[in-house]
Amino acid sequence: MAGKRAFIFLGPPGAGKGTQAKRIAKQLGVPHLSTGDMMRDAVARGTELGKIVGPIMQAGQLVSDDLVMKMVEQRLKQPDCEAGCLFDGFPRTLPQAEGLDKILERGGFGKPVVVDLAVSDDKLLRRLTGRRTCSVGGEIYNVYDAPSKVEGVCDNDGGKLVQRADDRAEVVNQRLAAYHRQTKPLADYYRQQGVLQEVDASVSVDEVSRALGEIVKRAEGR
Ligand code: ADP
Ligand code: AMP
């Protein structure tokens, strides 16, 4: 990859950030850094961090900036981030975006490539309540729109498909409210920096991938 680049996928919960990040990170050869996945892992392992963030995630609220920034900073020190990385679900607040700018500058990264994946709220409810994730490899499915071949079983590795605790309808509304209040303003923040690109993420997974693939190619000057 040309230069050391950070890619950021913005967008509401359920926009398809994880689904697309898995594909595009592979294409770019950079790690996919999902702060949600990192914290779910901490919860599953019962770490100190996991004990703090578990109840906050269950309530559909955002975890404090301080904890999230520390976790990201630690992760970026790993050697696999040397060539760059793709953030999914981070930053989610203005202080996180400002903190990330400083980290990227210190780390010798160029300006980030920020893509806002836009989907209306009415579509998100179906995507979130229908989402199932493989408990082994993390592959993402949807019982309505992208089902596995055998119900409840991952096509890739036979792992059990599970529903995230925060994908229940009651919590989804809290998460969407947190997105509109705290995360949506980041689009303006990055637009003002001249680094924001917008993609219609309400179309099919392959169509969104194609649009993202073009953006990534342009960013790399290919
Ligand atoms: P996010 O990481 O933004 O929360 P996910 O990638 O986990 O979103 O996708 C949320 C749900 O929507 C999953 O069930 C996924 O299969 C489904 N999904 C993702 N992209 C699309 C799409 N373009 N069209 C229809 N469903 C999609
Ligand atoms: P996600 O997997 O991105 O949908 O995130 C799931 C949950 O993890 C969110 O609802 C928050 O509780 C928490 N979370 C993930 N990323 C962040 C972040 N950058 N800042 C604050 N909380 C986060």
GROMACS .gro file of C-alpha atoms and ligand atoms in nm:
model
  272
    1MET     CA    1   0.000   0.000   0.000
    2ALA     CA    2   0.129   0.347  -0.089
    3GLY     CA    3   0.207   0.542   0.232
    4LYS     CA    4   0.080   0.472   0.577
    5ARG     CA    5  -0.295   0.519   0.564
    6ALA     CA    6  -0.587   0.496   0.803
    7PHE     CA    7  -0.928   0.417   0.656
    8ILE     CA    8  -1.235   0.501   0.862
    9PHE     CA    9  -1.581   0.357   0.804
   10LEU     CA   10  -1.841   0.588   0.957
   11GLY     CA   11  -2.212   0.516   0.956
   12PRO     CA   12  -2.496   0.406   1.180
   13PRO     CA   13  -2.509   0.067   1.352
   14GLY     CA   14  -2.621  -0.186   1.092
   15ALA     CA   15  -2.496   0.017   0.793
   16GLY     CA   16  -2.272  -0.273   0.689
   17LYS     CA   17  -1.940  -0.141   0.824
   18GLY     CA   18  -1.826  -0.479   0.954
   19THR     CA   19  -1.940  -0.670   0.646
   20GLN     CA   20  -1.755  -0.431   0.416
   21ALA     CA   21  -1.453  -0.381   0.641
   22LYS     CA   22  -1.378  -0.755   0.635
   23ARG     CA   23  -1.365  -0.747   0.253
   24ILE     CA   24  -1.183  -0.416   0.207
   25ALA     CA   25  -0.922  -0.476   0.479
   26LYS     CA   26  -0.831  -0.802   0.305
   27GLN     CA   27  -0.807  -0.619  -0.027
   28LEU     CA   28  -0.583  -0.353   0.129
   29GLY     CA   29  -0.377  -0.598   0.336
   30VAL     CA   30  -0.432  -0.397   0.657
   31PRO     CA   31  -0.593  -0.506   0.985
   32HIS     CA   32  -0.963  -0.448   1.044
   33LEU     CA   33  -0.996  -0.269   1.377
   34SER     CA   34  -1.349  -0.286   1.513
   35THR     CA   35  -1.372  -0.127   1.858
   36GLY     CA   36  -1.703  -0.310   1.909
   37ASP     CA   37  -1.537  -0.649   1.837
   38MET     CA   38  -1.245  -0.564   2.068
   39MET     CA   39  -1.480  -0.482   2.352
   40ARG     CA   40  -1.704  -0.785   2.293
   41ASP     CA   41  -1.388  -0.993   2.312
   42ALA     CA   42  -1.295  -0.827   2.644
   43VAL     CA   43  -1.648  -0.900   2.774
   44ALA     CA   44  -1.626  -1.266   2.662
   45ARG     CA   45  -1.286  -1.306   2.829
   46GLY     CA   46  -1.410  -1.142   3.149
   47THR     CA   47  -1.124  -0.889   3.166
   48GLU     CA   48  -1.133  -0.574   3.383
   49LEU     CA   49  -1.220  -0.370   3.074
   50GLY     CA   50  -1.489  -0.622   2.981
   51LYS     CA   51  -1.653  -0.593   3.323
   52ILE     CA   52  -1.678  -0.216   3.287
   53VAL     CA   53  -1.794  -0.196   2.925
   54GLY     CA   54  -2.033  -0.496   2.922
   55PRO     CA   55  -2.329  -0.325   3.095
   56ILE     CA   56  -2.277  -0.003   2.894
   57MET     CA   57  -2.289  -0.195   2.565
   58GLN     CA   58  -2.597  -0.391   2.680
   59ALA     CA   59  -2.772  -0.060   2.744
   60GLY     CA   60  -2.690   0.065   2.393
   61GLN     CA   61  -2.482   0.357   2.524
   62LEU     CA   62  -2.136   0.460   2.413
   63VAL     CA   63  -1.836   0.360   2.623
   64SER     CA   64  -1.631   0.653   2.762
   65ASP     CA   65  -1.385   0.821   2.527
   66ASP     CA   66  -1.103   0.765   2.772
   67LEU     CA   67  -1.138   0.385   2.772
   68VAL     CA   68  -1.186   0.363   2.397
   69MET     CA   69  -0.885   0.585   2.322
   70LYS     CA   70  -0.657   0.381   2.550
   71MET     CA   71  -0.768   0.057   2.387
   72VAL     CA   72  -0.712   0.192   2.034
   73GLU     CA   73  -0.375   0.340   2.121
   74GLN     CA   74  -0.259   0.004   2.256
   75ARG     CA   75  -0.385  -0.178   1.949
   76LEU     CA   76  -0.208   0.061   1.710
   77LYS     CA   77   0.124  -0.026   1.871
   78GLN     CA   78   0.100  -0.379   1.730
   79PRO     CA   79   0.332  -0.436   1.434
   80ASP     CA   80   0.048  -0.534   1.199
   81CYS     CA   81  -0.068  -0.169   1.200
   82GLU     CA   82   0.260  -0.041   1.062
   83ALA     CA   83   0.131  -0.020   0.705
   84GLY     CA   84  -0.205   0.123   0.806
   85CYS     CA   85  -0.543   0.003   0.929
   86LEU     CA   86  -0.915   0.016   0.871
   87PHE     CA   87  -1.130   0.145   1.158
   88ASP     CA   88  -1.487   0.021   1.190
   89GLY     CA   89  -1.705   0.186   1.455
   90PHE     CA   90  -1.433   0.426   1.563
   91PRO     CA   91  -1.420   0.721   1.611
   92ARG     CA   92  -1.775   0.769   1.737
   93THR     CA   93  -1.755   1.106   1.914
   94LEU     CA   94  -1.586   1.437   1.843
   95PRO     CA   95  -1.325   1.392   2.120
   96GLN     CA   96  -1.239   1.047   1.975
   97ALA     CA   97  -1.197   1.199   1.627
   98GLU     CA   98  -0.973   1.475   1.765
   99GLY     CA   99  -0.774   1.221   1.966
  100LEU     CA  100  -0.733   1.001   1.660
  101ASP     CA  101  -0.608   1.296   1.452
  102LYS     CA  102  -0.330   1.348   1.707
  103ILE     CA  103  -0.241   0.977   1.718
  104LEU     CA  104  -0.226   0.958   1.338
  105GLU     CA  105  -0.010   1.268   1.317
  106ARG     CA  106   0.230   1.136   1.580
  107GLY     CA  107   0.238   0.796   1.408
  108GLY     CA  108   0.334   0.945   1.070
  109PHE     CA  109   0.006   0.854   0.899
  110GLY     CA  110  -0.121   1.066   0.611
  111LYS     CA  111  -0.469   1.218   0.620
  112PRO     CA  112  -0.729   0.947   0.683
  113VAL     CA  113  -0.967   0.827   0.413
  114VAL     CA  114  -1.313   0.856   0.569
  115VAL     CA  115  -1.620   0.693   0.417
  116ASP     CA  116  -1.969   0.753   0.548
  117LEU     CA  117  -2.196   0.455   0.479
  118ALA     CA  118  -2.544   0.603   0.459
  119VAL     CA  119  -2.860   0.401   0.530
  120SER     CA  120  -3.196   0.526   0.657
  121ASP     CA  121  -3.315   0.423   1.006
  122ASP     CA  122  -3.612   0.220   0.879
  123LYS     CA  123  -3.377  -0.021   0.696
  124LEU     CA  124  -3.139  -0.043   0.993
  125LEU     CA  125  -3.394  -0.200   1.227
  126ARG     CA  126  -3.434  -0.499   0.992
  127ARG     CA  127  -3.058  -0.530   0.944
  128LEU     CA  128  -2.983  -0.519   1.317
  129THR     CA  129  -3.260  -0.743   1.448
  130GLY     CA  130  -3.187  -0.994   1.169
  131ARG     CA  131  -2.808  -0.997   1.220
  132ARG     CA  132  -2.642  -1.320   1.328
  133THR     CA  133  -2.267  -1.360   1.377
  134CYS     CA  134  -2.051  -1.671   1.371
  135SER     CA  135  -1.923  -1.744   1.721
  136VAL     CA  136  -1.602  -1.892   1.572
  137GLY     CA  137  -1.484  -1.679   1.278
  138GLY     CA  138  -1.706  -1.370   1.314
  139GLU     CA  139  -1.871  -1.402   0.969
  140ILE     CA  140  -2.181  -1.180   0.951
  141TYR     CA  141  -2.522  -1.305   0.828
  142ASN     CA  142  -2.878  -1.179   0.821
  143VAL     CA  143  -3.178  -1.407   0.871
  144TYR     CA  144  -3.383  -1.198   0.626
  145ASP     CA  145  -3.135  -1.082   0.364
  146ALA     CA  146  -2.817  -1.290   0.389
  147PRO     CA  147  -2.901  -1.623   0.555
  148SER     CA  148  -2.657  -1.908   0.603
  149LYS     CA  149  -2.722  -2.225   0.401
  150VAL     CA  150  -2.813  -2.419   0.715
  151GLU     CA  151  -3.004  -2.220   0.977
  152GLY     CA  152  -2.786  -2.126   1.275
  153VAL     CA  153  -2.465  -2.270   1.127
  154CYS     CA  154  -2.179  -2.075   0.962
  155ASP     CA  155  -2.115  -2.165   0.595
  156ASN     CA  156  -1.741  -2.108   0.635
  157ASP     CA  157  -1.644  -2.300   0.947
  158GLY     CA  158  -1.958  -2.466   1.086
  159GLY     CA  159  -1.955  -2.232   1.390
  160LYS     CA  160  -2.278  -2.159   1.578
  161LEU     CA  161  -2.450  -1.836   1.471
  162VAL     CA  162  -2.547  -1.611   1.760
  163GLN     CA  163  -2.748  -1.294   1.801
  164ARG     CA  164  -2.577  -1.002   1.971
  165ALA     CA  165  -2.742  -0.904   2.299
  166ASP     CA  166  -2.758  -0.541   2.185
  167ASP     CA  167  -2.938  -0.629   1.859
  168ARG     CA  168  -3.271  -0.674   2.039
  169ALA     CA  169  -3.527  -0.410   1.931
  170GLU     CA  170  -3.531  -0.229   2.272
  171VAL     CA  171  -3.155  -0.171   2.266
  172VAL     CA  172  -3.139  -0.093   1.894
  173ASN     CA  173  -3.341   0.225   1.948
  174GLN     CA  174  -3.095   0.344   2.215
  175ARG     CA  175  -2.803   0.274   1.983
  176LEU     CA  176  -2.962   0.465   1.697
  177ALA     CA  177  -3.030   0.758   1.930
  178ALA     CA  178  -2.663   0.755   2.044
  179TYR     CA  179  -2.556   0.750   1.680
  180HIS     CA  180  -2.767   1.051   1.584
  181ARG     CA  181  -2.663   1.249   1.890
  182GLN     CA  182  -2.293   1.166   1.916
  183THR     CA  183  -2.160   1.012   1.595
  184LYS     CA  184  -2.347   1.174   1.305
  185PRO     CA  185  -2.179   1.514   1.366
  186LEU     CA  186  -1.846   1.350   1.274
  187ALA     CA  187  -1.947   1.363   0.907
  188ASP     CA  188  -1.928   1.744   0.926
  189TYR     CA  189  -1.599   1.727   1.112
  190TYR     CA  190  -1.439   1.523   0.834
  191ARG     CA  191  -1.617   1.712   0.557
  192GLN     CA  192  -1.458   2.031   0.685
  193GLN     CA  193  -1.119   1.860   0.666
  194GLY     CA  194  -1.196   1.769   0.305
  195VAL     CA  195  -1.152   1.393   0.362
  196LEU     CA  196  -1.514   1.270   0.371
  197GLN     CA  197  -1.660   1.050   0.099
  198GLU     CA  198  -2.017   0.931   0.105
  199VAL     CA  199  -2.150   0.597  -0.015
  200ASP     CA  200  -2.510   0.485  -0.049
  201ALA     CA  201  -2.505   0.173   0.169
  202SER     CA  202  -2.875   0.091   0.125
  203VAL     CA  203  -2.801  -0.109  -0.191
  204SER     CA  204  -2.672  -0.470  -0.209
  205VAL     CA  205  -2.355  -0.583  -0.029
  206ASP     CA  206  -2.175  -0.632  -0.364
  207GLU     CA  207  -2.276  -0.289  -0.493
  208VAL     CA  208  -2.150  -0.122  -0.175
  209SER     CA  209  -1.824  -0.320  -0.202
  210ARG     CA  210  -1.777  -0.200  -0.558
  211ALA     CA  211  -1.825   0.165  -0.457
  212LEU     CA  212  -1.581   0.124  -0.166
  213GLY     CA  213  -1.331  -0.058  -0.388
  214GLU     CA  214  -1.327   0.244  -0.624
  215ILE     CA  215  -1.269   0.485  -0.337
  216VAL     CA  216  -0.984   0.274  -0.203
  217LYS     CA  217  -0.824   0.249  -0.548
  218ARG     CA  218  -0.840   0.625  -0.593
  219ALA     CA  219  -0.694   0.679  -0.245
  220GLU     CA  220  -0.402   0.459  -0.333
  221GLY     CA  221  -0.353   0.637  -0.665
  222ARG     CA  222  -0.412   0.316  -0.863
  223ADP     P1  223  -2.234  -0.263   1.115
  223ADP     O1  224  -2.096  -0.321   1.132
  223ADP     O2  225  -2.233  -0.131   1.042
  223ADP     O3  226  -2.313  -0.257   1.242
  223ADP     P2  227  -2.290  -0.516   0.976
  223ADP     O4  228  -2.185  -0.525   0.871
  223ADP     O5  229  -2.275  -0.604   1.096
  223ADP     O6  230  -2.315  -0.362   1.019
  223ADP     O7  231  -2.430  -0.546   0.904
  223ADP     C1  232  -2.552  -0.541   0.977
  223ADP     C2  233  -2.652  -0.642   0.916
  223ADP     O8  234  -2.692  -0.599   0.788
  223ADP     C3  235  -2.596  -0.783   0.898
  223ADP     O9  236  -2.698  -0.877   0.928
  223ADP     C4  237  -2.556  -0.788   0.751
  223ADP    O10  238  -2.567  -0.920   0.698
  223ADP     C5  239  -2.660  -0.695   0.688
  223ADP     N1  240  -2.609  -0.619   0.575
  223ADP     C6  241  -2.487  -0.559   0.563
  223ADP     N2  242  -2.478  -0.493   0.445
  223ADP     C7  243  -2.598  -0.511   0.383
  223ADP     C8  244  -2.653  -0.466   0.257
  223ADP     N3  245  -2.581  -0.389   0.174
  223ADP     N4  246  -2.779  -0.502   0.227
  223ADP     C9  247  -2.853  -0.579   0.312
  223ADP     N5  248  -2.808  -0.624   0.431
  223ADP    C10  249  -2.682  -0.590   0.465
  224AMP     P1  250  -2.050  -0.195   1.730
  224AMP     O1  251  -1.995  -0.335   1.732
  224AMP     O2  252  -1.963  -0.100   1.653
  224AMP     O3  253  -2.195  -0.189   1.688
  224AMP     O4  254  -2.043  -0.144   1.882
  224AMP     C1  255  -2.116  -0.208   1.984
  224AMP     C2  256  -2.114  -0.125   2.109
  224AMP     O5  257  -1.978  -0.112   2.157
  224AMP     C3  258  -2.163   0.019   2.098
  224AMP     O6  259  -2.305   0.029   2.108
  224AMP     C4  260  -2.093   0.086   2.215
  224AMP     O7  261  -2.151   0.051   2.340
  224AMP     C5  262  -1.955   0.017   2.211
  224AMP     N1  263  -1.859   0.088   2.123
  224AMP     C6  264  -1.799   0.039   2.011
  224AMP     N2  265  -1.715   0.128   1.957
  224AMP     C7  266  -1.723   0.238   2.037
  224AMP     C8  267  -1.661   0.366   2.032
  224AMP     N3  268  -1.573   0.399   1.935
  224AMP     N4  269  -1.692   0.455   2.130
  224AMP     C9  270  -1.779   0.423   2.228
  224AMP     N5  271  -1.840   0.305   2.238
  224AMP    C10  272  -1.814   0.213   2.142
   0.00000   0.00000   0.00000
